[in-house]
Short mmCIF file of C-alpha atoms in Angstrom, two decimals:
data_model
loop_
_atom_site.label_atom_id
_atom_site.label_comp_id
_atom_site.label_asym_id
_atom_site.label_seq_id
_atom_site.Cartn_x
_atom_site.Cartn_y
_atom_site.Cartn_z
CA UNK X 1 131.94 99.55 126.30
CA UNK X 2 128.63 100.69 124.79
CA UNK X 3 127.34 104.22 125.42
CA UNK X 4 123.81 105.17 124.45
CA UNK X 5 123.62 108.53 122.68
CA UNK X 6 120.42 110.55 122.87
CA UNK X 7 121.55 113.08 120.26
CA UNK X 8 123.97 113.07 117.35
CA UNK X 9 125.93 115.85 119.08
CA UNK X 10 126.93 113.40 121.81
CA UNK X 11 129.05 111.44 119.37
CA UNK X 12 131.66 114.20 119.51
CA UNK X 13 132.04 113.59 123.24
CA UNK X 14 132.60 109.87 122.63
CA UNK X 15 135.21 110.62 119.98
CA UNK X 16 137.06 112.98 122.32
CA UNK X 17 136.91 110.39 125.11
CA UNK X 18 138.35 107.67 122.91
CA UNK X 19 141.07 110.02 121.64
CA UNK X 20 142.32 111.44 124.94
CA UNK X 21 141.47 108.72 127.47
CA UNK X 22 142.77 105.80 125.38
CA UNK X 23 139.38 104.14 125.75
CA UNK X 24 137.30 102.07 123.37
CA UNK X 25 133.74 103.32 123.81
CA UNK X 26 131.21 102.61 121.05
CA UNK X 27 128.44 105.18 120.82
CA UNK X 28 124.98 103.90 119.86
CA UNK X 29 122.17 106.31 119.01
CA UNK X 30 119.38 103.83 119.69
CA UNK X 31 116.57 106.41 119.82
CA UNK X 32 117.17 107.50 116.23
CA UNK X 33 117.47 103.88 115.12
CA UNK X 34 114.11 103.08 116.74
CA UNK X 35 112.55 106.07 114.96
CA UNK X 36 113.69 104.58 111.65
CA UNK X 37 112.30 101.16 112.55
CA UNK X 38 109.02 102.83 113.56
CA UNK X 39 108.89 104.62 110.20
CA UNK X 40 109.54 101.38 108.34
CA UNK X 41 106.85 99.59 110.33
CA UNK X 42 104.42 102.36 109.46
CA UNK X 43 105.21 102.81 105.76
CA UNK X 44 106.91 99.50 104.79
CA UNK X 45 105.33 96.91 107.12
CA UNK X 46 107.15 93.86 105.78
CA UNK X 47 110.53 95.53 106.22
CA UNK X 48 109.59 97.02 109.59
CA UNK X 49 108.41 93.71 111.04
CA UNK X 50 111.57 92.02 109.78
CA UNK X 51 113.80 94.59 111.47
CA UNK X 52 111.87 94.29 114.73
CA UNK X 53 112.34 90.51 114.78
CA UNK X 54 116.05 90.83 114.05
CA UNK X 55 116.67 93.05 117.10
CA UNK X 56 114.05 91.77 119.54
CA UNK X 57 115.58 88.39 120.55
CA UNK X 58 112.14 86.86 119.94
CA UNK X 59 113.01 84.99 116.76
CA UNK X 60 115.86 85.32 114.30
CA UNK X 61 118.93 87.43 114.91
CA UNK X 62 122.17 88.39 113.18
CA UNK X 63 125.30 86.42 114.03
CA UNK X 64 128.91 86.47 112.85
CA UNK X 65 130.64 83.11 112.49
CA UNK X 66 134.19 82.33 111.35
CA UNK X 67 134.26 80.72 107.92
CA UNK X 68 135.11 77.02 107.94
CA UNK X 69 138.40 76.14 106.22
CA UNK X 70 136.60 74.06 103.60
CA UNK X 71 134.69 77.16 102.46
CA UNK X 72 137.83 79.11 101.58
CA UNK X 73 137.83 79.77 97.85
CA UNK X 74 134.17 78.79 97.44
CA UNK X 75 131.99 81.47 95.76
CA UNK X 76 129.56 83.24 98.08
CA UNK X 77 126.55 82.06 96.07
CA UNK X 78 127.52 78.43 96.57
CA UNK X 79 128.22 78.91 100.26
CA UNK X 80 124.67 80.23 100.67
CA UNK X 81 123.42 76.73 99.80
CA UNK X 82 125.40 75.07 102.60
CA UNK X 83 123.42 76.37 105.60
CA UNK X 84 119.99 74.68 105.76
CA UNK X 85 118.91 76.25 109.07
CA UNK X 86 120.04 79.83 108.55
CA UNK X 87 120.59 82.44 105.85
CA UNK X 88 123.97 83.74 104.75
CA UNK X 89 123.73 87.51 104.23
CA UNK X 90 127.26 88.81 103.85
CA UNK X 91 130.96 88.69 104.64
CA UNK X 92 133.21 90.48 107.10
CA UNK X 93 136.76 90.45 105.82
CA UNK X 94 139.57 90.72 108.35
CA UNK X 95 142.29 91.14 105.72
CA UNK X 96 142.46 94.90 106.23
CA UNK X 97 143.06 96.81 109.43
CA UNK X 98 140.51 99.27 110.79
CA UNK X 99 137.61 100.73 108.83
CA UNK X 100 135.24 98.01 109.97
CA UNK X 101 132.35 99.58 108.12
CA UNK X 102 134.01 99.16 104.71
CA UNK X 103 134.95 95.54 105.45
CA UNK X 104 131.38 94.36 106.00
CA UNK X 105 129.72 93.55 102.69
CA UNK X 106 126.02 92.67 102.75
CA UNK X 107 124.87 90.87 99.60
CA UNK X 108 128.31 90.43 97.98
CA UNK X 109 128.50 89.21 94.37
CA UNK X 110 127.61 85.50 94.12
CA UNK X 111 130.98 84.78 92.50
CA UNK X 112 133.03 86.43 95.24
CA UNK X 113 135.13 83.71 96.92
CA UNK X 114 135.32 83.36 100.67
CA UNK X 115 138.81 84.23 101.91
CA UNK X 116 140.72 82.82 104.83
CA UNK X 117 139.91 84.78 107.97
CA UNK X 118 136.49 85.94 106.72
CA UNK X 119 133.54 85.94 109.07
CA UNK X 120 130.12 84.99 107.75
CA UNK X 121 127.11 87.21 108.52
CA UNK X 122 124.11 84.95 109.08
CA UNK X 123 120.49 85.14 110.19
CA UNK X 124 119.58 82.31 112.57
CA UNK X 125 117.39 81.59 115.59
CA UNK X 126 120.53 80.90 117.66
CA UNK X 127 124.15 79.85 117.26
CA UNK X 128 123.25 76.16 117.46
CA UNK X 129 121.45 76.52 114.12
CA UNK X 130 124.64 77.66 112.38
CA UNK X 131 125.61 74.23 111.10
CA UNK X 132 127.37 73.63 107.80
CA UNK X 133 125.80 70.97 105.59
CA UNK X 134 128.72 68.82 104.44
CA UNK X 135 126.64 66.31 102.49
CA UNK X 136 126.57 68.18 99.19
CA UNK X 137 127.78 71.40 97.61
CA UNK X 138 124.89 71.63 95.15
CA UNK X 139 121.84 71.04 97.31
CA UNK X 140 119.66 73.81 95.90
CA UNK X 141 120.51 73.12 92.27
CA UNK X 142 119.62 69.44 92.61
CA UNK X 143 116.19 70.07 94.08
CA UNK X 144 115.25 73.35 92.40
CA UNK X 145 112.27 72.90 90.09
CA UNK X 146 112.23 74.41 86.64
CA UNK X 147 110.28 77.53 85.78
CA UNK X 148 106.65 77.34 86.93
CA UNK X 149 104.11 76.13 84.39
CA UNK X 150 100.36 76.42 84.25
CA UNK X 151 98.00 73.81 85.63
CA UNK X 152 96.87 72.90 82.10
CA UNK X 153 100.47 72.19 81.05
CA UNK X 154 100.87 69.86 84.03
CA UNK X 155 97.66 68.07 83.12
CA UNK X 156 96.15 69.20 86.39
CA UNK X 157 93.06 71.24 87.15
CA UNK X 158 93.61 74.98 86.75
CA UNK X 159 94.35 76.72 90.01
CA UNK X 160 91.40 78.40 91.65
CA UNK X 161 91.24 82.20 91.51
CA UNK X 162 92.84 83.98 94.41
CA UNK X 163 90.66 84.62 97.40
CA UNK X 164 89.11 88.12 97.08
CA UNK X 165 90.28 88.79 100.63
CA UNK X 166 93.86 88.21 99.51
CA UNK X 167 93.35 90.57 96.60
CA UNK X 168 92.35 93.20 99.14
CA UNK X 169 95.53 92.46 101.08
CA UNK X 170 97.44 93.02 97.86
CA UNK X 171 95.82 96.40 97.31
CA UNK X 172 96.47 97.39 100.90
CA UNK X 173 100.12 96.32 100.77
CA UNK X 174 100.72 97.96 97.42
CA UNK X 175 99.44 101.17 98.93
CA UNK X 176 101.86 100.84 101.81
CA UNK X 177 104.85 99.62 99.82
CA UNK X 178 104.75 101.81 96.73
CA UNK X 179 106.77 104.98 96.47
CA UNK X 180 103.77 107.28 96.16
CA UNK X 181 102.79 110.48 97.88
CA UNK X 182 101.40 109.42 101.22
CA UNK X 183 99.51 110.93 104.12
CA UNK X 184 100.67 109.93 107.61
CA UNK X 185 98.81 110.76 110.81
CA UNK X 186 100.55 111.26 114.16
CA UNK X 187 98.08 111.15 117.05
CA UNK X 188 99.43 112.54 120.32
CA UNK X 189 102.58 114.35 121.31
CA UNK X 190 105.75 113.76 123.30
CA UNK X 191 108.92 115.83 123.73
CA UNK X 192 109.97 118.24 121.00
CA UNK X 193 113.16 116.26 120.36
CA UNK X 194 111.26 112.99 119.92
CA UNK X 195 108.75 114.56 117.56
CA UNK X 196 111.45 116.38 115.58
CA UNK X 197 113.39 113.13 115.11
CA UNK X 198 110.24 111.36 113.96
CA UNK X 199 109.40 114.07 111.42
CA UNK X 200 112.97 114.06 110.09
CA UNK X 201 112.94 110.27 109.55
CA UNK X 202 109.46 110.19 107.99
CA UNK X 203 110.38 113.04 105.67
CA UNK X 204 113.31 111.06 104.28
CA UNK X 205 111.03 108.11 103.48
CA UNK X 206 108.18 110.07 101.89
CA UNK X 207 108.11 111.52 98.40
CA UNK X 208 107.62 115.25 97.83
CA UNK X 209 103.95 116.11 98.04
CA UNK X 210 103.35 113.81 101.02
CA UNK X 211 101.73 115.09 104.21
CA UNK X 212 102.24 114.54 107.94
CA UNK X 213 99.28 115.52 110.12
CA UNK X 214 99.59 116.00 113.90
CA UNK X 215 96.57 115.86 116.23
CA UNK X 216 97.11 116.91 119.84
CA UNK X 217 95.57 119.08 122.51
CA UNK X 218 98.96 120.73 122.94
CA UNK X 219 98.62 124.21 121.48
CA UNK X 220 99.52 124.33 117.78
CA UNK X 221 101.85 127.28 118.19
CA UNK X 222 103.71 125.48 120.98
CA UNK X 223 104.16 122.38 118.82
CA UNK X 224 105.32 124.33 115.80
CA UNK X 225 107.78 126.39 117.84
CA UNK X 226 109.10 123.25 119.53
CA UNK X 227 109.71 121.52 116.21
CA UNK X 228 111.44 124.59 114.77
CA UNK X 229 113.76 124.90 117.78
CA UNK X 230 114.74 121.24 117.66
CA UNK X 231 115.22 120.97 113.91
CA UNK X 232 117.67 123.75 113.07
CA UNK X 233 119.34 121.90 110.20
CA UNK X 234 116.18 120.32 108.91
CA UNK X 235 114.30 123.62 109.17
CA UNK X 236 116.78 125.11 106.72
CA UNK X 237 115.14 122.92 104.07
CA UNK X 238 111.66 122.64 105.50
CA UNK X 239 108.94 125.11 106.36
CA UNK X 240 107.22 123.18 109.12
CA UNK X 241 104.12 125.33 108.84
CA UNK X 242 103.57 124.97 105.12
CA UNK X 243 105.80 122.23 103.72
CA UNK X 244 109.17 122.02 101.99
CA UNK X 245 110.03 124.55 99.33
CA UNK X 246 109.55 123.13 95.85
CA UNK X 247 106.67 120.77 96.59
CA UNK X 248 108.18 118.88 99.55
CA UNK X 249 106.72 117.37 102.72
CA UNK X 250 103.87 119.27 104.35
CA UNK X 251 103.50 119.20 108.14
CA UNK X 252 100.06 120.26 109.37
CA UNK X 253 98.93 120.68 112.98
CA UNK X 254 95.37 120.16 114.22
CA UNK X 255 94.13 121.24 117.65
CA UNK X 256 92.00 118.68 119.45
CA UNK X 257 92.18 115.98 122.08
CA UNK X 258 92.95 112.48 120.73
CA UNK X 259 90.62 111.23 123.46
CA UNK X 260 87.63 112.91 121.80
CA UNK X 261 86.15 111.13 118.80
CA UNK X 262 84.99 114.43 117.30
CA UNK X 263 88.59 115.63 116.98
CA UNK X 264 89.34 112.85 114.51
CA UNK X 265 87.03 114.54 112.01
CA UNK X 266 89.73 117.19 111.59
CA UNK X 267 92.05 114.60 110.01
CA UNK X 268 92.10 113.35 106.39
CA UNK X 269 91.19 109.79 107.37
CA UNK X 270 90.15 108.69 103.88
CA UNK X 271 93.45 109.76 102.33
CA UNK X 272 95.65 108.47 105.16
CA UNK X 273 98.09 105.63 104.54
CA UNK X 274 98.88 104.91 108.19
CA UNK X 275 98.75 106.43 111.66
CA UNK X 276 101.15 106.50 114.61
CA UNK X 277 99.52 106.82 118.04
CA UNK X 278 101.41 108.17 121.05
CA UNK X 279 99.99 108.90 124.52
CA UNK X 280 99.09 112.60 124.50
CA UNK X 281 100.40 114.44 127.60
CA UNK X 282 97.43 116.79 127.81
CA UNK X 283 95.28 114.09 129.41
CA UNK X 284 97.63 114.01 132.39
CA UNK X 285 96.40 115.38 135.70
CA UNK X 286 99.89 116.41 136.86
CA UNK X 287 103.16 117.44 135.23
CA UNK X 288 104.81 114.33 136.69
CA UNK X 289 102.27 112.11 134.97
CA UNK X 290 102.95 113.85 131.66
CA UNK X 291 106.74 113.47 131.70
CA UNK X 292 107.73 110.93 134.37
CA UNK X 293 109.19 107.58 133.35
CA UNK X 294 107.73 105.78 136.38
CA UNK X 295 105.61 102.67 135.80
CA UNK X 296 102.46 104.40 137.02
CA UNK X 297 102.88 107.39 134.72
CA UNK X 298 103.75 105.14 131.77
CA UNK X 299 100.63 103.02 132.30
CA UNK X 300 98.43 106.11 132.43
CA UNK X 301 99.91 107.32 129.15
CA UNK X 302 99.40 103.83 127.72
CA UNK X 303 95.75 103.98 128.73
CA UNK X 304 95.37 107.16 126.69
CA UNK X 305 97.20 105.53 123.78
CA UNK X 306 94.83 102.56 123.91
CA UNK X 307 91.76 104.78 124.06
CA UNK X 308 92.97 106.94 121.16
CA UNK X 309 93.74 103.82 119.12
CA UNK X 310 90.27 102.39 119.76
CA UNK X 311 88.58 105.61 118.66
CA UNK X 312 90.75 105.84 115.54
CA UNK X 313 90.05 102.22 114.59
CA UNK X 314 86.29 102.83 114.77
CA UNK X 315 86.63 105.95 112.64
CA UNK X 316 89.01 104.33 110.11
CA UNK X 317 88.42 100.54 109.99
CA UNK X 318 90.89 99.91 107.14
CA UNK X 319 93.75 102.13 108.31
CA UNK X 320 97.11 100.71 109.42
CA UNK X 321 97.64 101.93 113.00
CA UNK X 322 100.93 101.75 114.90
CA UNK X 323 100.39 102.53 118.62
CA UNK X 324 103.52 103.01 120.74
CA UNK X 325 103.28 101.68 124.30
CA UNK X 326 105.68 102.34 127.15
CA UNK X 327 104.87 99.79 129.86
CA UNK X 328 105.99 96.24 129.08
CA UNK X 329 103.03 94.64 130.87
CA UNK X 330 100.56 96.66 128.78
CA UNK X 331 102.43 95.68 125.63
CA UNK X 332 102.43 91.97 126.49
CA UNK X 333 98.74 92.04 127.38
CA UNK X 334 97.83 93.53 124.00
CA UNK X 335 100.11 91.16 122.09
CA UNK X 336 98.42 88.14 123.68
CA UNK X 337 94.86 89.37 123.25
CA UNK X 338 94.10 90.30 119.65
CA UNK X 339 90.52 91.11 120.57
CA UNK X 340 91.76 94.12 122.52
CA UNK X 341 93.53 95.42 119.42
CA UNK X 342 91.26 94.65 116.48
CA UNK X 343 87.75 96.05 116.78
CA UNK X 344 85.80 94.14 114.12
CA UNK X 345 86.55 90.41 114.28
CA UNK X 346 84.40 89.64 111.23
CA UNK X 347 86.38 92.07 109.06
CA UNK X 348 89.63 90.73 110.43
CA UNK X 349 88.62 87.17 109.59
CA UNK X 350 87.89 88.20 105.98
CA UNK X 351 91.21 90.03 105.69
CA UNK X 352 89.48 93.35 105.01
CA UNK X 353 90.16 95.15 108.28
CA UNK X 354 93.11 97.41 109.00
CA UNK X 355 96.13 96.14 110.92
CA UNK X 356 97.07 97.41 114.38
CA UNK X 357 100.83 96.88 114.81
CA UNK X 358 101.53 97.25 118.53
CA UNK X 359 105.06 98.36 119.44
CA UNK X 360 106.98 98.75 122.71
CA UNK X 361 109.67 101.37 122.24
CA UNK X 362 111.81 100.50 125.26
CA UNK X 363 112.07 96.86 124.16
CA UNK X 364 113.38 97.95 120.77
CA UNK X 365 115.98 100.25 122.31
CA UNK X 366 117.06 97.55 124.76
CA UNK X 367 117.31 94.99 121.94
CA UNK X 368 119.48 97.31 119.87
CA UNK X 369 121.90 97.93 122.71
CA UNK X 370 122.03 94.28 123.81
CA UNK X 371 122.65 93.02 120.26
CA UNK X 372 125.47 95.46 119.69
CA UNK X 373 126.98 94.77 123.12
CA UNK X 374 127.14 91.07 122.19
CA UNK X 375 129.07 91.91 119.01
CA UNK X 376 129.96 95.60 118.44
CA UNK X 377 130.56 94.89 114.76
CA UNK X 378 126.79 94.58 114.34
CA UNK X 379 126.60 98.37 114.80
CA UNK X 380 127.86 98.70 111.23
CA UNK X 381 125.44 96.07 109.93
CA UNK X 382 122.51 98.01 111.36
CA UNK X 383 123.89 101.29 110.05
CA UNK X 384 123.71 99.86 106.51
CA UNK X 385 120.20 98.47 106.97
CA UNK X 386 118.84 101.70 108.45
CA UNK X 387 120.65 104.18 106.21
CA UNK X 388 118.21 106.59 104.55
CA UNK X 389 120.67 108.57 102.45
CA UNK X 390 119.52 106.72 99.33
CA UNK X 391 115.95 105.58 99.93
CA UNK X 392 115.63 104.21 96.39
CA UNK X 393 118.66 102.01 97.12
CA UNK X 394 117.54 100.96 100.61
CA UNK X 395 119.59 97.96 101.76
CA UNK X 396 116.61 96.04 103.13
CA UNK X 397 113.45 96.22 101.04
CA UNK X 398 110.40 94.24 99.94
CA UNK X 399 108.99 93.44 96.50
CA UNK X 400 105.54 92.03 95.65
CA UNK X 401 105.99 88.42 94.57
CA UNK X 402 104.04 88.94 91.35
CA UNK X 403 106.32 91.79 90.30
CA UNK X 404 109.48 89.84 91.16
CA UNK X 405 108.34 86.75 89.28
CA UNK X 406 107.36 88.73 86.20
CA UNK X 407 110.62 90.65 86.30
CA UNK X 408 112.59 87.40 86.29
CA UNK X 409 110.42 86.27 83.35
CA UNK X 410 109.72 82.94 85.00
CA UNK X 411 106.06 83.07 83.96
CA UNK X 412 107.19 82.74 80.36
CA UNK X 413 109.16 79.58 81.14
CA UNK X 414 112.51 81.33 80.88
CA UNK X 415 115.45 81.16 83.27
CA UNK X 416 117.48 84.34 83.27
CA UNK X 417 120.56 83.42 85.29
CA UNK X 418 122.98 86.28 85.53
CA UNK X 419 120.62 88.65 83.74
CA UNK X 420 120.07 91.09 86.56
CA UNK X 421 120.19 94.84 86.20
CA UNK X 422 123.31 96.71 87.14
CA UNK X 423 122.98 98.20 90.59
CA UNK X 424 120.31 95.73 91.69
CA UNK X 425 117.34 98.07 91.36
CA UNK X 426 113.95 96.99 92.69
CA UNK X 427 112.06 94.86 90.16
CA UNK X 428 109.39 96.56 88.10
CA UNK X 429 106.19 94.71 87.25
CA UNK X 430 106.46 93.71 83.61
CA UNK X 431 103.84 90.97 83.49
CA UNK X 432 100.97 89.28 85.31
CA UNK X 433 101.07 86.15 87.38
CA UNK X 434 97.37 85.54 86.85
CA UNK X 435 95.67 82.84 88.91
CA UNK X 436 98.42 80.19 88.88
CA UNK X 437 100.92 81.15 91.61
CA UNK X 438 104.19 79.27 91.37
CA UNK X 439 105.14 76.35 93.60
CA UNK X 440 108.80 76.46 94.49
CA UNK X 441 110.97 75.85 97.55
CA UNK X 442 112.33 78.83 99.44
CA UNK X 443 115.89 77.74 98.64
CA UNK X 444 115.08 77.52 94.94
CA UNK X 445 113.45 80.97 94.98
CA UNK X 446 116.47 82.33 96.85
CA UNK X 447 118.79 80.93 94.18
CA UNK X 448 116.65 82.43 91.39
CA UNK X 449 116.76 85.87 92.98
CA UNK X 450 120.47 85.65 93.74
CA UNK X 451 121.36 84.56 90.19
CA UNK X 452 119.13 87.17 88.58
CA UNK X 453 119.84 90.29 90.65
CA UNK X 454 122.36 89.36 93.35
CA UNK X 455 119.93 90.11 96.19
CA UNK X 456 119.72 87.94 99.32
CA UNK X 457 116.25 86.56 100.07
CA UNK X 458 115.82 86.48 103.87
CA UNK X 459 112.08 85.83 104.13
CA UNK X 460 108.64 86.68 102.86
CA UNK X 461 105.32 88.20 103.83
CA UNK X 462 102.69 85.45 103.81
CA UNK X 463 99.55 87.22 102.59
CA UNK X 464 97.31 84.33 103.66
CA UNK X 465 98.52 84.42 107.28
CA UNK X 466 99.30 88.16 107.19
CA UNK X 467 102.67 87.67 108.84
CA UNK X 468 106.34 87.96 107.99
CA UNK X 469 108.33 84.71 107.92
CA UNK X 470 112.09 85.17 108.21
CA UNK X 471 114.53 82.31 107.69
CA UNK X 472 111.76 79.71 107.18
CA UNK X 473 112.42 76.33 108.73
CA UNK X 474 111.23 74.28 105.73
CA UNK X 475 113.38 75.88 103.05
CA UNK X 476 113.45 72.77 100.88
CA UNK X 477 109.73 72.01 100.93
CA UNK X 478 107.74 73.51 98.00
CA UNK X 479 105.24 76.16 99.01
CA UNK X 480 102.47 77.90 97.08
CA UNK X 481 103.64 81.43 96.40
CA UNK X 482 100.72 83.83 96.06
CA UNK X 483 100.74 86.91 93.90
CA UNK X 484 100.01 88.91 97.05
CA UNK X 485 103.03 87.61 98.95
CA UNK X 486 106.09 89.82 99.29
CA UNK X 487 109.77 88.90 99.14
CA UNK X 488 111.93 90.41 101.90
CA UNK X 489 115.38 91.11 100.43
CA UNK X 490 118.81 92.50 101.22
CA UNK X 491 119.99 94.52 98.24
CA UNK X 492 123.01 93.33 96.27
CA UNK X 493 126.22 95.11 97.15
CA UNK X 494 127.07 97.91 94.73
CA UNK X 495 130.84 98.01 94.24
CA UNK X 496 132.36 101.48 94.51
CA UNK X 497 133.71 102.93 91.33
#
């Protein structure tokens, strides 16, 4: 049985129920998980979009599958090469009793052998795609090209310089992906608990010195008091009026209606990294409209969200905006009609306009619960992916392709198998890819990354199409990797000492 928990305090009730009623209820705090996914989508778009696909049932999903007998004793790295239509991410060992969390290893060492009774953690579009390739045990090695070489060395014409529009995409993504001090805008207001949870999650992902700015017609003193009352533990570390002691996160409130374009002038739009837009309750004509979960009330709040988003896009054409919609019909309408989301089509066509990433919160919560109801063990997979205790060691992360390639020293014609850093830290840019992006199959790139650092490559951000591609269908067809692409990775497992 799955029980949705609105607060962390509710978990105690579930534990007591399981203890005294001899029940087996699994508590899922989906609201907090969605807040983390929202924060990732705002600050780390490649990671956020990947997480959304994995829980939305609109593409790839996680599955557990019993290991075939012929895989027993085969190293994990070699088993990864045997699934052409999906991606092997980890192992769930059933050799020990209980403690399911400790038995699930995402990104195990490539030389770890599969044991009898293990379950494989895979990413696939459905279970029919989980098919073992029995034709060869060295598919990737046989088709993997050597280190990329320049066009002159191949006797071909030098590659053309990257499109300036793609270079802009690179600058925009670097701004979003780098661990720098950032300024995040939150337009609108909901319940104190929702806003407190959002601030807590954002604060864990931002470096000290970052700022969170709220704009709402709800009185500033009311908002500040509400946040303080809902964040007793967090408030012990944070002064919500003036920032965290010792140069931490600053939370600033601005009074003004998000439905008035003049109010946006109160915000630091030029310095902002991204904005989250939520339907402000002050535009409601009745208290029911402000707080009711009826379809009519939700659509009215969505109308205010849409209007606020439109005004913000006109005021900040290059800003990443993440509007949160409540009604599923509104969400589907906006997803199918890009013209309703992006204001300037000419800028969008050149790749110089900001992105509007439309989200539907209820769909994310429903997807989380449905996925975990299908296989409760996936609760512990998600807990690893969404853990923010060690942001620098985040389990799912993205790396600019240029930085990853330079870090593996492939531009110098060197293969560094087994030369990864201890702990699997994120690659640091140590060289330049220049204007000759490598051509390599996804499987070959996956093997390079796995051999070098132990990470699992699950997809990439295609900077030309401006979309995330998880578990690509044509893994064994060479593609042109651009410097502005990003690799979406699951961090190598760090063995406990």
